[in-house]
Amino acid sequence: AAMGACAEKHAPYDPSQDDCSRHRRSCASSLSYAVAPSECAKPSKTEAPNLTEVQKKHLVRAGGALERFMGRFNTNRITRDYSVELDKVGEGTFGIVRKGTRKGTSITRAIKTLSKKEMRNIKMFRQEIEIMKPLDHPNIVRMFEVFEDSTSIYLVMEFCQGGELFDRIIEAGHFDEGQTAIVLQQMFRTVFYLHSNFIAHRDLKPENILIVRSRPAE
């Protein structure tokens, strides 16, 4: 189930005024907020026997990035680097999402706290996070850092202040053809990028698309 949108009220949704609509992944083992990798399956080579040279390069590049990122979880306490707000932005079966600010800056991030106790397979979850890290696309929520302690894994992600597409549709009652075309165009571009990297998004729905009006200053 997807979490509720941010509590603040928004003006009627106009996709043409947004910087971008961002795809996120929801999953059974983490929160339905921003990027939750467990709904992204990495197909094996046997599932794509007739690879083109371009596809082979994508596969090698993705595998190399995965190898470089493995084992780089930050074991320092997240509160050493971030001031985390007490109020929750969202809540799911296995954890919560709060806003956080990197100390010494005004950069706002979404910090997702995932309970290890609720994870059925922590090793697989770590591998899925590593698959997600190298992704770089304007319509995919960025993952900046991962922290880990004895009880939890913390994902530091881009903060999407526009809320869920689902809530915007409910507020508007319906989207007209032009608005729908804008959203679908961005969605199709993102899915094409994922498929080019041999990643399948298995839960595409309005609840799993976030609206971003502006990026945090960096």
Short mmCIF file of C-alpha atoms in Angstrom, two decimals:
data_model
loop_
_atom_site.label_atom_id
_atom_site.label_comp_id
_atom_site.label_asym_id
_atom_site.label_seq_id
_atom_site.Cartn_x
_atom_site.Cartn_y
_atom_site.Cartn_z
CA ALA A 1 0.00 0.00 0.00
CA ALA A 2 1.27 3.45 -0.81
CA MET A 3 1.82 6.00 1.87
CA GLY A 4 -0.17 9.23 2.09
CA ALA A 5 1.10 12.35 0.43
CA CYS A 6 2.67 15.22 2.32
CA ALA A 7 0.25 17.03 4.58
CA GLU A 8 0.63 20.43 2.94
CA LYS A 9 -2.05 21.46 0.43
CA HIS A 10 -1.12 21.93 -3.21
CA ALA A 11 -2.61 24.01 -5.99
CA PRO A 12 -4.54 22.11 -8.68
CA TYR A 13 -2.07 19.96 -10.55
CA ASP A 14 -0.72 21.17 -13.89
CA PRO A 15 1.98 18.77 -15.18
CA SER A 16 3.38 21.37 -17.55
CA GLN A 17 4.40 23.49 -14.54
CA ASP A 18 6.39 20.75 -12.86
CA ASP A 19 10.10 20.30 -13.36
CA CYS A 20 9.48 16.60 -13.75
CA SER A 21 7.44 13.64 -12.63
CA ARG A 22 9.64 11.12 -10.90
CA HIS A 23 9.17 7.41 -10.92
CA ARG A 24 9.69 5.59 -7.69
CA ARG A 25 9.57 1.96 -6.84
CA SER A 26 7.41 0.53 -4.10
CA CYS A 27 8.02 -2.85 -2.60
CA ALA A 28 6.88 -5.27 0.04
CA SER A 29 10.12 -4.98 1.99
CA SER A 30 10.33 -1.20 2.29
CA LEU A 31 8.31 2.00 2.13
CA SER A 32 6.29 3.14 -0.84
CA TYR A 33 8.20 6.37 -1.08
CA ALA A 34 10.80 7.58 -3.55
CA VAL A 35 13.04 4.69 -4.58
CA ALA A 36 12.36 1.35 -2.94
CA PRO A 37 14.34 -1.16 -4.95
CA SER A 38 12.63 -4.45 -4.11
CA GLU A 39 10.10 -4.06 -6.93
CA CYS A 40 12.89 -3.78 -9.49
CA ALA A 41 13.94 -7.20 -10.67
CA LYS A 42 17.29 -7.64 -12.40
CA PRO A 43 16.72 -10.21 -15.19
CA SER A 44 19.40 -12.82 -15.72
CA LYS A 45 21.29 -13.14 -19.00
CA THR A 46 19.31 -16.26 -19.83
CA GLU A 47 16.15 -14.14 -20.04
CA ALA A 48 17.62 -12.12 -22.94
CA PRO A 49 19.46 -14.63 -25.18
CA ASN A 50 19.58 -12.38 -28.27
CA LEU A 51 21.44 -9.36 -26.95
CA THR A 52 22.60 -6.65 -29.32
CA GLU A 53 26.05 -5.13 -28.90
CA VAL A 54 24.49 -2.00 -27.39
CA GLN A 55 22.55 -4.12 -24.89
CA LYS A 56 25.70 -6.04 -23.97
CA LYS A 57 27.48 -2.75 -23.25
CA HIS A 58 24.60 -1.68 -21.01
CA LEU A 59 24.82 -4.97 -19.11
CA VAL A 60 28.59 -4.72 -18.65
CA ARG A 61 28.31 -1.10 -17.54
CA ALA A 62 25.56 -1.87 -15.02
CA GLY A 63 27.49 -4.84 -13.66
CA GLY A 64 30.66 -2.80 -13.29
CA ALA A 65 28.83 -0.06 -11.43
CA LEU A 66 27.31 -2.64 -9.11
CA GLU A 67 30.74 -4.07 -8.34
CA ARG A 68 32.16 -0.60 -7.59
CA PHE A 69 29.36 0.27 -5.17
CA MET A 70 29.25 -3.03 -3.25
CA GLY A 71 30.26 -2.73 0.39
CA ARG A 72 30.03 1.07 0.58
CA PHE A 73 27.27 1.43 3.13
CA ASN A 74 28.10 4.13 5.67
CA THR A 75 28.31 2.62 9.14
CA ASN A 76 28.47 6.01 10.89
CA ARG A 77 25.36 7.19 12.73
CA ILE A 78 23.14 9.08 10.31
CA THR A 79 22.60 11.80 12.92
CA ARG A 80 26.30 12.66 12.64
CA ASP A 81 25.73 13.97 9.11
CA TYR A 82 22.01 14.84 9.07
CA SER A 83 19.56 16.72 11.25
CA VAL A 84 16.46 14.52 11.03
CA GLU A 85 13.02 15.96 11.77
CA LEU A 86 10.81 14.11 14.26
CA ASP A 87 7.63 14.49 12.20
CA LYS A 88 7.04 11.73 9.68
CA VAL A 89 6.57 12.47 6.00
CA GLY A 90 5.29 8.95 5.39
CA GLU A 91 4.95 5.54 6.95
CA GLY A 92 4.83 2.01 5.58
CA THR A 93 4.86 -1.58 6.73
CA PHE A 94 8.59 -1.75 7.36
CA GLY A 95 9.61 1.77 8.25
CA ILE A 96 9.10 5.50 8.09
CA VAL A 97 10.20 8.51 6.03
CA ARG A 98 11.32 11.80 7.54
CA LYS A 99 12.80 14.98 6.16
CA GLY A 100 16.43 15.57 6.94
CA THR A 101 18.92 18.38 6.37
CA ARG A 102 22.60 17.74 5.81
CA LYS A 103 24.50 19.49 8.59
CA GLY A 104 26.31 22.64 7.56
CA THR A 105 24.05 23.08 4.52
CA SER A 106 20.43 23.83 3.65
CA ILE A 107 20.06 20.68 1.54
CA THR A 108 16.83 18.81 2.28
CA ARG A 109 16.60 15.07 1.74
CA ALA A 110 14.05 12.34 2.30
CA ILE A 111 15.42 9.85 4.81
CA LYS A 112 13.82 6.44 4.72
CA THR A 113 14.38 4.27 7.79
CA LEU A 114 13.95 0.54 7.18
CA SER A 115 13.80 -1.93 10.05
CA LYS A 116 16.10 -4.93 9.59
CA LYS A 117 13.83 -6.96 11.82
CA GLU A 118 11.03 -6.67 9.25
CA MET A 119 13.19 -7.68 6.28
CA ARG A 120 12.96 -11.29 5.18
CA ASN A 121 16.27 -11.21 3.29
CA ILE A 122 18.64 -8.38 4.21
CA LYS A 123 21.37 -9.58 1.85
CA MET A 124 19.03 -9.47 -1.15
CA PHE A 125 17.77 -6.05 -0.11
CA ARG A 126 21.35 -4.74 -0.01
CA GLN A 127 21.99 -6.11 -3.48
CA GLU A 128 18.86 -4.41 -4.79
CA ILE A 129 20.01 -1.09 -3.34
CA GLU A 130 23.34 -1.49 -5.11
CA ILE A 131 21.55 -2.11 -8.41
CA MET A 132 19.67 1.14 -7.90
CA LYS A 133 22.64 3.35 -7.04
CA PRO A 134 24.16 3.73 -10.53
CA LEU A 135 20.85 4.74 -12.15
CA ASP A 136 20.95 8.28 -13.51
CA HIS A 137 17.82 9.61 -15.22
CA PRO A 138 15.88 12.89 -14.85
CA ASN A 139 12.72 11.01 -13.90
CA ILE A 140 14.15 8.59 -11.35
CA VAL A 141 14.43 9.70 -7.73
CA ARG A 142 18.08 9.89 -6.83
CA MET A 143 19.64 7.92 -4.00
CA PHE A 144 22.54 9.82 -2.46
CA GLU A 145 23.72 7.79 0.51
CA VAL A 146 22.98 4.65 2.49
CA PHE A 147 23.61 4.35 6.22
CA GLU A 148 23.38 1.21 8.30
CA ASP A 149 23.47 0.38 11.99
CA SER A 150 22.61 -2.71 14.03
CA THR A 151 18.84 -2.23 13.73
CA SER A 152 18.11 -0.27 10.55
CA ILE A 153 19.12 0.73 7.03
CA TYR A 154 18.71 4.41 6.13
CA LEU A 155 18.26 5.57 2.54
CA VAL A 156 19.07 9.24 1.88
CA MET A 157 17.11 10.27 -1.17
CA GLU A 158 15.97 13.22 -3.22
CA PHE A 159 13.04 14.95 -1.51
CA CYS A 160 10.01 15.19 -3.80
CA GLN A 161 7.87 18.00 -2.44
CA GLY A 162 5.03 17.73 -4.95
CA GLY A 163 3.46 14.59 -3.49
CA GLU A 164 1.99 11.61 -5.29
CA LEU A 165 0.48 11.65 -8.76
CA PHE A 166 -2.44 9.64 -7.35
CA ASP A 167 -3.38 12.43 -4.93
CA ARG A 168 -3.19 15.01 -7.73
CA ILE A 169 -5.60 12.95 -9.83
CA ILE A 170 -8.02 12.71 -6.89
CA GLU A 171 -7.81 16.46 -6.31
CA ALA A 172 -8.42 17.25 -9.98
CA GLY A 173 -11.12 14.64 -10.49
CA HIS A 174 -9.52 13.67 -13.79
CA PHE A 175 -6.71 14.70 -16.14
CA ASP A 176 -7.41 15.99 -19.62
CA GLU A 177 -5.67 14.55 -22.67
CA GLY A 178 -2.84 17.09 -22.63
CA GLN A 179 -2.01 16.55 -18.95
CA THR A 180 -2.12 12.78 -19.39
CA ALA A 181 0.22 12.95 -22.38
CA ILE A 182 2.83 14.88 -20.37
CA VAL A 183 2.81 12.31 -17.56
CA LEU A 184 2.83 9.28 -19.87
CA GLN A 185 5.66 10.67 -21.99
CA GLN A 186 7.89 10.98 -18.93
CA MET A 187 6.82 7.56 -17.68
CA PHE A 188 7.60 5.86 -21.01
CA ARG A 189 11.02 7.51 -21.19
CA THR A 190 11.82 6.24 -17.71
CA VAL A 191 10.64 2.69 -18.40
CA PHE A 192 12.72 2.64 -21.60
CA TYR A 193 15.79 3.70 -19.60
CA LEU A 194 15.19 0.97 -17.01
CA HIS A 195 14.69 -1.70 -19.66
CA SER A 196 17.88 -0.55 -21.40
CA ASN A 197 19.66 -1.33 -18.14
CA PHE A 198 17.88 -4.69 -17.80
CA ILE A 199 15.75 -3.58 -14.88
CA ALA A 200 12.01 -4.26 -14.75
CA HIS A 201 9.68 -2.03 -12.74
CA ARG A 202 6.95 -4.32 -11.47
CA ASP A 203 4.56 -1.89 -9.85
CA LEU A 204 3.73 1.02 -12.14
CA LYS A 205 0.76 2.98 -10.80
CA PRO A 206 -0.07 6.61 -9.90
CA GLU A 207 0.73 5.98 -6.22
CA ASN A 208 4.29 5.17 -7.24
CA ILE A 209 4.97 8.34 -9.20
CA LEU A 210 6.10 11.45 -7.33
CA ILE A 211 5.83 15.04 -8.49
CA VAL A 212 8.90 17.26 -8.20
CA ARG A 213 8.48 21.01 -8.57
CA SER A 214 12.05 22.00 -7.82
CA ARG A 215 15.31 20.35 -6.88
CA PRO A 216 17.03 21.09 -3.57
CA ALA A 217 19.87 23.56 -4.00
CA GLU A 218 23.18 21.76 -4.20
#
